[in-house]
Short mmCIF file of C-alpha atoms in Angstrom, two decimals:
data_model
loop_
_atom_site.label_atom_id
_atom_site.label_comp_id
_atom_site.label_asym_id
_atom_site.label_seq_id
_atom_site.Cartn_x
_atom_site.Cartn_y
_atom_site.Cartn_z
CA MET A 10 6.04 -55.35 -9.30
CA GLY A 11 6.22 -57.36 -12.50
CA ASP A 12 3.97 -57.41 -15.55
CA LYS A 13 2.37 -60.07 -17.70
CA SER A 14 5.24 -59.90 -20.21
CA PHE A 15 7.83 -60.80 -17.55
CA ARG A 16 10.33 -63.44 -18.71
CA LEU A 17 12.33 -65.69 -16.40
CA SER A 18 16.08 -65.39 -16.01
CA ARG A 19 18.02 -68.01 -17.94
CA ALA A 20 20.55 -68.09 -15.10
CA ILE A 21 18.14 -70.46 -13.33
CA ARG A 22 17.48 -73.83 -14.97
CA ALA A 23 15.35 -76.72 -13.73
CA GLN A 24 16.88 -80.15 -14.06
CA ARG A 25 14.12 -82.21 -12.46
CA TYR A 26 10.78 -81.79 -10.70
CA LEU A 27 9.78 -84.45 -8.16
CA TYR A 28 6.23 -83.55 -7.14
CA THR A 29 3.35 -85.39 -5.47
CA VAL A 30 -0.21 -84.08 -5.92
CA ALA A 31 -3.18 -85.05 -3.74
CA PRO A 32 -6.40 -83.83 -5.42
CA ASP A 33 -9.86 -83.78 -3.86
CA LEU A 34 -12.29 -84.12 -6.78
CA GLU A 35 -15.31 -83.39 -4.60
CA ALA A 36 -13.96 -80.20 -3.03
CA CYS A 37 -12.08 -79.24 -6.23
CA THR A 38 -8.90 -78.51 -4.29
CA PHE A 39 -5.46 -80.11 -4.07
CA SER A 40 -2.40 -80.20 -1.87
CA ALA A 41 1.08 -80.97 -3.15
CA SER A 42 4.69 -81.27 -2.10
CA GLY A 43 8.09 -82.18 -3.45
CA ARG A 44 11.22 -80.56 -4.75
CA ALA A 45 12.49 -78.74 -7.79
CA GLU A 46 16.12 -79.56 -8.57
CA LEU A 47 17.62 -76.38 -9.98
CA ASP A 48 20.94 -75.29 -11.41
CA LEU A 49 21.88 -71.68 -10.59
CA ALA A 50 24.50 -70.29 -12.96
CA GLU A 51 25.02 -67.21 -10.75
CA GLN A 52 25.08 -66.60 -7.01
CA THR A 53 21.71 -65.23 -5.93
CA ARG A 54 19.51 -64.66 -2.91
CA GLU A 55 16.29 -64.95 -4.92
CA ILE A 56 14.78 -67.78 -6.96
CA VAL A 57 11.81 -66.87 -9.18
CA LEU A 58 9.37 -69.51 -10.44
CA HIS A 59 5.95 -69.20 -12.02
CA GLY A 60 2.92 -69.82 -9.84
CA VAL A 61 -0.76 -68.77 -9.96
CA ALA A 62 -3.34 -69.12 -7.15
CA LEU A 63 -0.99 -71.30 -5.10
CA ASP A 64 -0.66 -71.03 -1.32
CA ILE A 65 2.91 -71.90 -0.33
CA ASP A 66 3.02 -73.64 3.07
CA ARG A 67 6.73 -74.47 3.13
CA ALA A 68 9.78 -73.46 1.10
CA THR A 69 13.35 -74.43 1.88
CA ALA A 70 16.44 -74.48 -0.31
CA ARG A 71 19.12 -77.10 0.10
CA ASP A 72 22.58 -76.71 -1.43
CA GLN A 73 26.05 -78.06 -0.75
CA THR A 74 26.37 -76.04 2.48
CA GLY A 75 23.01 -76.85 4.07
CA CYS A 76 19.36 -75.76 4.29
CA GLU A 77 18.03 -72.25 4.06
CA PRO A 78 14.37 -71.27 4.67
CA ALA A 79 12.73 -68.95 2.15
CA THR A 80 10.60 -65.88 2.47
CA VAL A 81 7.90 -66.07 -0.23
CA ARG A 82 6.48 -63.12 -2.14
CA ILE A 83 3.72 -63.53 -4.73
CA ASP A 84 3.56 -61.22 -7.75
CA ALA A 85 0.10 -61.59 -9.29
CA ASP A 86 0.89 -59.40 -12.31
CA SER A 87 3.83 -61.50 -13.52
CA GLN A 88 2.31 -64.72 -12.12
CA THR A 89 5.51 -65.47 -10.23
CA LEU A 90 6.65 -66.74 -6.85
CA HIS A 91 9.74 -65.03 -5.42
CA PHE A 92 11.71 -67.13 -2.93
CA THR A 93 14.19 -64.96 -1.00
CA PHE A 94 17.01 -66.27 1.21
CA ALA A 95 19.26 -64.82 3.90
CA ARG A 96 22.40 -65.92 2.06
CA GLU A 97 23.46 -66.41 -1.52
CA LEU A 98 22.88 -69.73 -3.25
CA GLY A 99 24.55 -71.12 -6.34
CA GLY A 100 25.18 -74.29 -8.33
CA ALA A 101 22.92 -77.28 -7.65
CA VAL A 102 20.01 -76.30 -5.40
CA ALA A 103 16.99 -78.36 -4.34
CA LEU A 104 13.97 -76.18 -3.58
CA GLU A 105 11.74 -78.19 -1.25
CA LEU A 106 8.11 -77.08 -1.30
CA ALA A 107 4.64 -77.76 0.05
CA TRP A 108 1.64 -75.91 -1.34
CA ARG A 109 -2.11 -75.91 -1.90
CA GLY A 110 -4.28 -74.91 -4.84
CA ARG A 111 -7.70 -75.27 -6.39
CA PHE A 112 -9.40 -76.57 -9.50
CA HIS A 113 -10.29 -73.86 -12.01
CA GLN A 114 -13.57 -73.22 -13.82
CA ASP A 115 -12.23 -72.12 -17.20
CA LEU A 116 -11.00 -75.51 -18.49
CA ARG A 117 -7.37 -74.56 -17.76
CA GLY A 118 -4.85 -75.65 -15.18
CA LEU A 119 -6.42 -78.51 -13.23
CA TYR A 120 -10.19 -78.63 -13.67
CA ARG A 121 -13.19 -80.92 -13.25
CA ALA A 122 -14.54 -82.53 -16.42
CA GLY A 123 -17.55 -84.66 -15.53
CA PRO A 124 -16.34 -87.66 -13.51
CA MET A 125 -12.66 -86.81 -13.94
CA GLY A 126 -10.08 -84.22 -13.09
CA VAL A 127 -7.81 -83.25 -15.98
CA THR A 128 -5.06 -80.75 -16.71
CA GLN A 129 -4.68 -78.41 -19.67
CA PHE A 130 -1.43 -76.42 -19.54
CA GLU A 131 -0.84 -74.91 -22.99
CA ALA A 132 0.15 -72.14 -23.30
CA ALA A 133 1.10 -71.20 -19.71
CA ASP A 134 -1.09 -72.89 -17.13
CA ALA A 135 1.22 -75.47 -15.54
CA ARG A 136 1.85 -72.62 -13.09
CA ARG A 137 -1.71 -73.09 -11.80
CA VAL A 138 -0.70 -76.48 -10.39
CA PHE A 139 3.10 -76.52 -10.01
CA PRO A 140 5.69 -73.93 -9.01
CA CYS A 141 7.87 -74.23 -12.11
CA LEU A 142 9.69 -72.52 -14.95
CA ASP A 143 6.62 -72.24 -17.13
CA GLU A 144 8.12 -71.22 -20.47
CA PRO A 145 8.64 -73.69 -23.36
CA GLY A 146 12.40 -73.08 -23.50
CA PHE A 147 12.90 -74.53 -20.00
CA LYS A 148 12.83 -78.31 -20.30
CA ALA A 149 13.18 -80.61 -17.31
CA VAL A 150 12.57 -84.20 -16.25
CA TRP A 151 9.24 -84.66 -14.46
CA GLU A 152 8.75 -87.39 -11.82
CA LEU A 153 5.15 -87.17 -10.65
CA ALA A 154 3.00 -89.07 -8.17
CA VAL A 155 -0.71 -88.69 -7.43
CA GLU A 156 -2.69 -89.65 -4.34
CA VAL A 157 -6.35 -90.46 -5.01
CA PRO A 158 -9.18 -92.70 -3.75
CA GLU A 159 -8.30 -96.30 -4.52
CA GLN A 160 -11.15 -96.81 -7.04
CA LEU A 161 -9.98 -94.04 -9.39
CA THR A 162 -7.74 -94.37 -12.43
CA VAL A 163 -4.77 -92.02 -12.79
CA LEU A 164 -2.81 -91.30 -15.98
CA SER A 165 0.21 -89.12 -16.68
CA ASN A 166 2.99 -88.70 -19.21
CA GLY A 167 4.99 -91.68 -17.97
CA ALA A 168 3.82 -95.20 -17.28
CA ALA A 169 2.63 -95.99 -13.75
CA ILE A 170 5.55 -97.75 -12.04
CA SER A 171 4.05 -98.31 -8.58
CA GLU A 172 0.72 -98.23 -6.79
CA THR A 173 0.85 -98.14 -3.00
CA PRO A 174 -2.10 -98.16 -0.56
CA ILE A 175 -2.14 -95.22 1.85
CA GLU A 176 -4.45 -94.31 4.71
CA GLY A 177 -8.05 -93.25 4.24
CA GLY A 178 -8.89 -95.71 1.44
CA ARG A 179 -6.51 -93.95 -0.92
CA LYS A 180 -3.54 -94.96 -3.04
CA ARG A 181 -0.34 -93.33 -4.25
CA VAL A 182 0.41 -93.86 -7.94
CA ALA A 183 3.97 -93.02 -9.00
CA PHE A 184 4.89 -92.48 -12.66
CA ALA A 185 8.09 -93.08 -14.57
CA ALA A 186 10.35 -90.10 -15.10
CA THR A 187 9.80 -88.35 -18.41
CA PRO A 188 12.44 -87.30 -20.91
CA PRO A 189 13.12 -83.55 -20.63
CA LEU A 190 9.77 -81.81 -21.23
CA SER A 191 8.48 -78.28 -21.43
CA SER A 192 5.96 -77.61 -18.67
CA TYR A 193 3.03 -77.08 -21.08
CA LEU A 194 3.30 -80.75 -22.13
CA VAL A 195 2.83 -82.23 -18.64
CA ALA A 196 -0.50 -83.98 -18.00
CA LEU A 197 -2.51 -85.53 -15.19
CA VAL A 198 -5.87 -87.28 -15.64
CA MET A 199 -7.72 -88.89 -12.74
CA GLY A 200 -11.21 -90.20 -12.19
CA GLU A 201 -13.72 -92.77 -13.36
CA LEU A 202 -12.18 -93.98 -16.62
CA ALA A 203 -12.39 -97.12 -18.73
CA GLY A 204 -9.53 -98.19 -20.98
CA SER A 205 -9.55 -100.10 -24.24
CA LYS A 206 -7.55 -103.24 -24.79
CA THR A 207 -3.91 -102.50 -25.49
CA ALA A 208 -2.85 -102.15 -29.12
CA GLN A 209 0.75 -102.40 -30.26
CA ALA A 210 2.48 -99.81 -32.43
CA GLY A 211 5.75 -101.66 -32.81
CA GLU A 212 7.04 -101.84 -29.23
CA ILE A 213 4.77 -99.03 -27.99
CA GLU A 214 1.60 -99.89 -26.08
CA VAL A 215 -1.41 -97.78 -27.06
CA ARG A 216 -4.61 -97.43 -25.02
CA THR A 217 -7.62 -95.17 -25.49
CA TRP A 218 -9.60 -94.06 -22.44
CA ALA A 219 -13.10 -92.68 -22.01
CA VAL A 220 -15.89 -92.45 -19.49
CA PRO A 221 -17.13 -96.05 -19.00
CA GLU A 222 -20.33 -95.72 -21.05
CA LYS A 223 -18.33 -94.59 -24.10
CA LEU A 224 -15.68 -97.31 -24.02
CA PRO A 225 -17.23 -99.10 -27.08
CA LEU A 226 -16.41 -96.00 -29.15
CA THR A 227 -12.62 -96.28 -28.74
CA GLY A 228 -11.89 -98.87 -31.43
CA PHE A 229 -11.24 -96.54 -34.37
CA ALA A 230 -8.93 -94.31 -32.32
CA GLN A 231 -6.95 -97.38 -31.30
CA LYS A 232 -6.59 -98.57 -34.89
CA CYS A 233 -5.66 -95.12 -36.11
CA ALA A 234 -2.96 -94.48 -33.48
CA ALA A 235 -1.43 -97.93 -33.87
CA THR A 236 -1.28 -97.42 -37.64
CA VAL A 237 0.07 -93.88 -37.90
CA LEU A 238 2.59 -93.94 -35.02
CA PRO A 239 5.05 -96.22 -36.89
CA ARG A 240 4.54 -94.16 -40.07
CA LEU A 241 5.49 -91.01 -38.17
CA ALA A 242 8.55 -92.65 -36.64
CA SER A 243 9.64 -93.70 -40.12
CA TYR A 244 9.06 -90.22 -41.57
CA PHE A 245 11.06 -88.47 -38.85
CA GLY A 246 13.78 -91.13 -38.72
CA GLN A 247 13.43 -91.12 -34.93
CA PRO A 248 11.67 -93.62 -32.64
CA TYR A 249 8.76 -92.50 -30.48
CA ALA A 250 10.37 -91.13 -27.32
CA PHE A 251 7.72 -91.38 -24.60
CA GLY A 252 7.47 -95.07 -23.75
CA LYS A 253 3.70 -95.55 -24.06
CA LEU A 254 0.72 -93.73 -25.53
CA ASP A 255 -2.55 -93.01 -23.76
CA GLN A 256 -5.36 -91.20 -25.57
CA VAL A 257 -8.09 -89.76 -23.36
CA GLY A 258 -11.56 -88.54 -24.33
CA VAL A 259 -12.42 -85.63 -22.01
CA PRO A 260 -16.10 -84.64 -21.53
CA ALA A 261 -15.29 -80.91 -21.16
CA PHE A 262 -12.38 -79.64 -23.21
CA GLU A 263 -11.64 -76.19 -24.60
CA ALA A 264 -9.43 -77.11 -27.57
CA GLY A 265 -9.83 -79.91 -30.09
CA ALA A 266 -7.00 -81.89 -28.54
CA MET A 267 -3.72 -81.43 -26.66
CA GLU A 268 -0.47 -83.24 -27.46
CA ASN A 269 0.73 -83.88 -23.88
CA ALA A 270 3.73 -86.18 -24.22
CA GLY A 271 2.58 -89.79 -23.95
CA CYS A 272 -0.87 -88.78 -22.63
CA VAL A 273 -2.87 -86.99 -25.32
CA THR A 274 -6.21 -85.46 -24.32
CA TYR A 275 -9.08 -84.92 -26.77
CA ARG A 276 -12.50 -83.43 -26.98
CA GLU A 277 -14.67 -86.56 -27.17
CA VAL A 278 -16.09 -85.70 -30.61
CA VAL A 279 -12.64 -85.86 -32.25
CA LEU A 280 -11.62 -89.17 -30.65
CA LEU A 281 -14.65 -91.41 -30.13
CA LEU A 282 -16.93 -92.80 -32.83
CA ASP A 283 -18.96 -95.81 -33.91
CA GLU A 284 -16.97 -97.00 -36.91
CA GLN A 285 -19.94 -98.87 -38.38
CA ARG A 286 -22.20 -95.80 -38.35
CA ALA A 287 -19.95 -92.75 -38.49
CA PRO A 288 -19.92 -91.05 -41.91
CA LEU A 289 -16.66 -90.78 -43.81
CA LYS A 290 -16.37 -87.07 -42.99
CA VAL A 291 -16.29 -87.87 -39.26
CA ARG A 292 -13.76 -90.70 -39.65
CA LYS A 293 -11.49 -88.44 -41.70
CA ARG A 294 -11.68 -85.67 -39.11
CA VAL A 295 -10.89 -88.03 -36.20
CA ALA A 296 -7.97 -89.60 -38.10
CA GLU A 297 -6.57 -86.16 -38.98
CA VAL A 298 -6.78 -84.87 -35.39
CA ILE A 299 -5.22 -88.01 -33.91
CA THR A 300 -2.39 -87.91 -36.44
CA HIS A 301 -1.88 -84.18 -35.82
CA GLU A 302 -1.41 -84.80 -32.08
CA LEU A 303 0.89 -87.75 -32.66
CA ALA A 304 2.99 -85.72 -35.11
CA HIS A 305 3.50 -83.31 -32.22
CA GLN A 306 5.21 -86.07 -30.25
CA TRP A 307 8.17 -85.31 -32.51
CA PHE A 308 7.57 -81.77 -33.76
CA GLY A 309 6.78 -79.86 -30.57
CA ASN A 310 7.47 -82.40 -27.84
CA LEU A 311 10.84 -83.85 -28.83
CA VAL A 312 11.99 -80.69 -30.65
CA THR A 313 10.41 -77.65 -29.03
CA MET A 314 10.30 -73.94 -29.81
CA ARG A 315 12.17 -71.75 -27.34
CA TRP A 316 9.30 -69.21 -27.21
CA TRP A 317 5.82 -68.71 -28.67
CA ASP A 318 7.12 -66.59 -31.59
CA ASP A 319 7.64 -69.92 -33.34
CA LEU A 320 4.26 -71.47 -32.53
CA TRP A 321 3.79 -72.16 -36.26
CA LEU A 322 6.86 -74.40 -36.26
CA LYS A 323 4.89 -77.01 -34.37
CA GLU A 324 1.28 -76.33 -35.36
CA ALA A 325 1.80 -75.85 -39.11
CA PHE A 326 4.10 -78.87 -39.30
CA ALA A 327 1.63 -81.06 -37.42
CA THR A 328 -1.22 -79.84 -39.63
CA TRP A 329 0.60 -80.47 -42.92
CA LEU A 330 2.11 -83.79 -41.83
CA ALA A 331 -1.20 -85.14 -40.50
CA TYR A 332 -2.78 -84.80 -43.94
CA LYS A 333 0.30 -86.34 -45.56
CA ILE A 334 0.38 -89.37 -43.25
CA VAL A 335 -3.38 -90.05 -43.36
CA ASP A 336 -3.34 -89.69 -47.15
CA GLY A 337 -0.60 -92.34 -47.30
CA TRP A 338 -2.66 -94.62 -45.07
CA MET A 339 -6.01 -94.03 -46.77
CA PRO A 340 -5.40 -92.64 -50.28
CA GLY A 341 -9.03 -93.17 -51.25
CA TRP A 342 -10.11 -90.57 -48.70
CA ARG A 343 -8.68 -87.71 -50.84
CA MET A 344 -7.36 -85.91 -47.76
CA TRP A 345 -5.72 -83.14 -49.76
CA ASP A 346 -9.15 -81.97 -50.90
CA ASP A 347 -9.97 -81.28 -47.24
CA PHE A 348 -6.60 -79.58 -46.81
CA GLU A 349 -7.47 -77.18 -49.64
CA GLN A 350 -10.72 -76.24 -47.91
CA GLY A 351 -8.82 -75.36 -44.75
CA LYS A 352 -6.33 -73.33 -46.75
CA GLN A 353 -9.07 -71.31 -48.39
CA MET A 354 -10.56 -70.53 -44.98
CA ALA A 355 -7.14 -69.34 -43.81
CA LEU A 356 -6.67 -67.16 -46.88
CA SER A 357 -10.07 -65.56 -46.30
CA LEU A 358 -8.95 -64.61 -42.78
CA ASP A 359 -5.63 -63.47 -44.20
CA ALA A 360 -7.45 -60.91 -46.36
CA LEU A 361 -8.76 -59.10 -43.28
CA ALA A 362 -7.06 -56.10 -41.67
CA SER A 363 -6.78 -58.15 -38.46
CA THR A 364 -4.49 -60.78 -40.03
CA HIS A 365 -1.03 -61.56 -38.67
CA PRO A 366 2.16 -63.13 -40.06
CA VAL A 367 2.59 -66.89 -39.84
CA ARG A 368 5.53 -66.17 -37.55
CA CYS A 369 4.98 -63.13 -35.36
CA ARG A 370 6.49 -61.51 -32.30
CA VAL A 371 4.78 -62.64 -29.08
CA ALA A 372 5.27 -60.62 -25.89
CA ASN A 373 3.56 -63.01 -23.48
CA ALA A 374 1.63 -66.26 -23.22
CA GLU A 375 -1.70 -64.45 -23.48
CA GLN A 376 -0.70 -63.19 -26.92
CA ALA A 377 0.44 -66.69 -27.86
CA THR A 378 -3.05 -68.02 -27.20
CA GLU A 379 -4.47 -65.52 -29.71
CA ASN A 380 -2.39 -67.12 -32.48
CA PHE A 381 -3.93 -70.59 -32.32
CA ASP A 382 -5.87 -69.94 -35.51
CA ALA A 383 -6.14 -70.81 -39.20
CA ILE A 384 -3.29 -68.45 -40.13
CA THR A 385 -0.87 -70.40 -37.95
CA TYR A 386 -2.26 -73.86 -38.74
CA GLU A 387 -3.66 -73.93 -42.27
CA LYS A 388 -1.76 -71.08 -43.92
CA GLY A 389 1.42 -72.30 -42.24
CA GLY A 390 0.67 -75.82 -43.43
CA ALA A 391 0.12 -74.57 -46.98
CA LEU A 392 3.47 -72.79 -46.82
CA LEU A 393 5.17 -76.04 -45.84
CA ARG A 394 3.44 -77.96 -48.62
CA MET A 395 4.67 -75.33 -51.08
CA LEU A 396 8.23 -75.66 -49.77
CA GLU A 397 8.04 -79.45 -50.03
CA GLY A 398 6.82 -79.11 -53.61
CA PHE A 399 9.68 -76.76 -54.45
CA LEU A 400 12.43 -78.84 -52.82
CA GLY A 401 11.00 -82.28 -53.57
CA GLU A 402 9.58 -84.78 -51.08
CA GLN A 403 12.80 -86.68 -50.45
CA SER A 404 14.97 -83.59 -50.00
CA PHE A 405 12.42 -82.02 -47.68
CA GLN A 406 12.17 -85.20 -45.59
CA ARG A 407 15.96 -85.48 -45.32
CA GLY A 408 16.07 -81.89 -44.09
CA ILE A 409 13.46 -82.60 -41.40
CA GLN A 410 15.30 -85.73 -40.28
CA ALA A 411 18.56 -83.79 -40.05
CA TYR A 412 16.79 -81.11 -38.02
CA MET A 413 15.35 -83.68 -35.63
#
């Protein structure tokens, strides 16, 4: 049997996932099917993927010599699915699957949030919905489709490229293939949603979504995203890579926000506001969170850590850069004063015996989750601001652009 610190073999790589999910929002269950296109660097009779609380109904491998049915073993400790075959497989292999699962109650995996179903996969919960290589170092192209009642809206990382009626008053929405993505950045949102008018950030279309009664509160988020996205592209010296940008206010959300590529999800309080009535403190907080998540579209999504030891390399950078970009947009807001308050909170935690290094060894995804704190974000951000001050703004920016 495995354990929770089990790591996948790097002899198996995913090139592409082509999966269709059919959720039932009333029953809080789903069925799914499709194939994982894998590259096996060594001959093997076993393929191991991550999977949690999934019932596998069918599993067949197809390679250059034909099809081979799999025997499936579930290891709950390591959260893995072991597909065993009667003969050895190697090279390009398509693992064809059908499976069933359920919505979860802890705001992770696929869960119900008021009138919508939504996913939250960071750090390691894509495995609750998809059999996959659920570690950040395994990037793959994702081609997803969702089957839902025809009146529901569905969003994902890519733009919707087709919408086809199917039996039972349902529809199948297919999404454009993503660039190579780590599994924790994949997103699905479905349900009763209302979208703002489209805003343009250069060539990128931006829309903000909410439950229908809160649609009038999306204006500031639209303005903010359309303003800071080009500033971020300019800072990184790289265009935005994910085709479109959807921002979604989620009624029940564990974190502040999640930087899913092209489909960012937020707790409603850090996305939606009445710009005429909201105090400056609230507008500053919303602008900082939005800019933090959009900074991740480069630092984290485009360039990704291999493992959670380097969590700070995305979170501290996004924290520091969000303040820098918003300060450039709204210098009268004195954003760096707020940054100093966050730093002082981090240093207070850093004085405790329970502190940890900004970069620390992580044995498993559960430990990674423990490090989403002020040490990683604010102390890490202060470290980066110090380095920028030492090297100079232009030299530091050139270094980041070269790294990207």
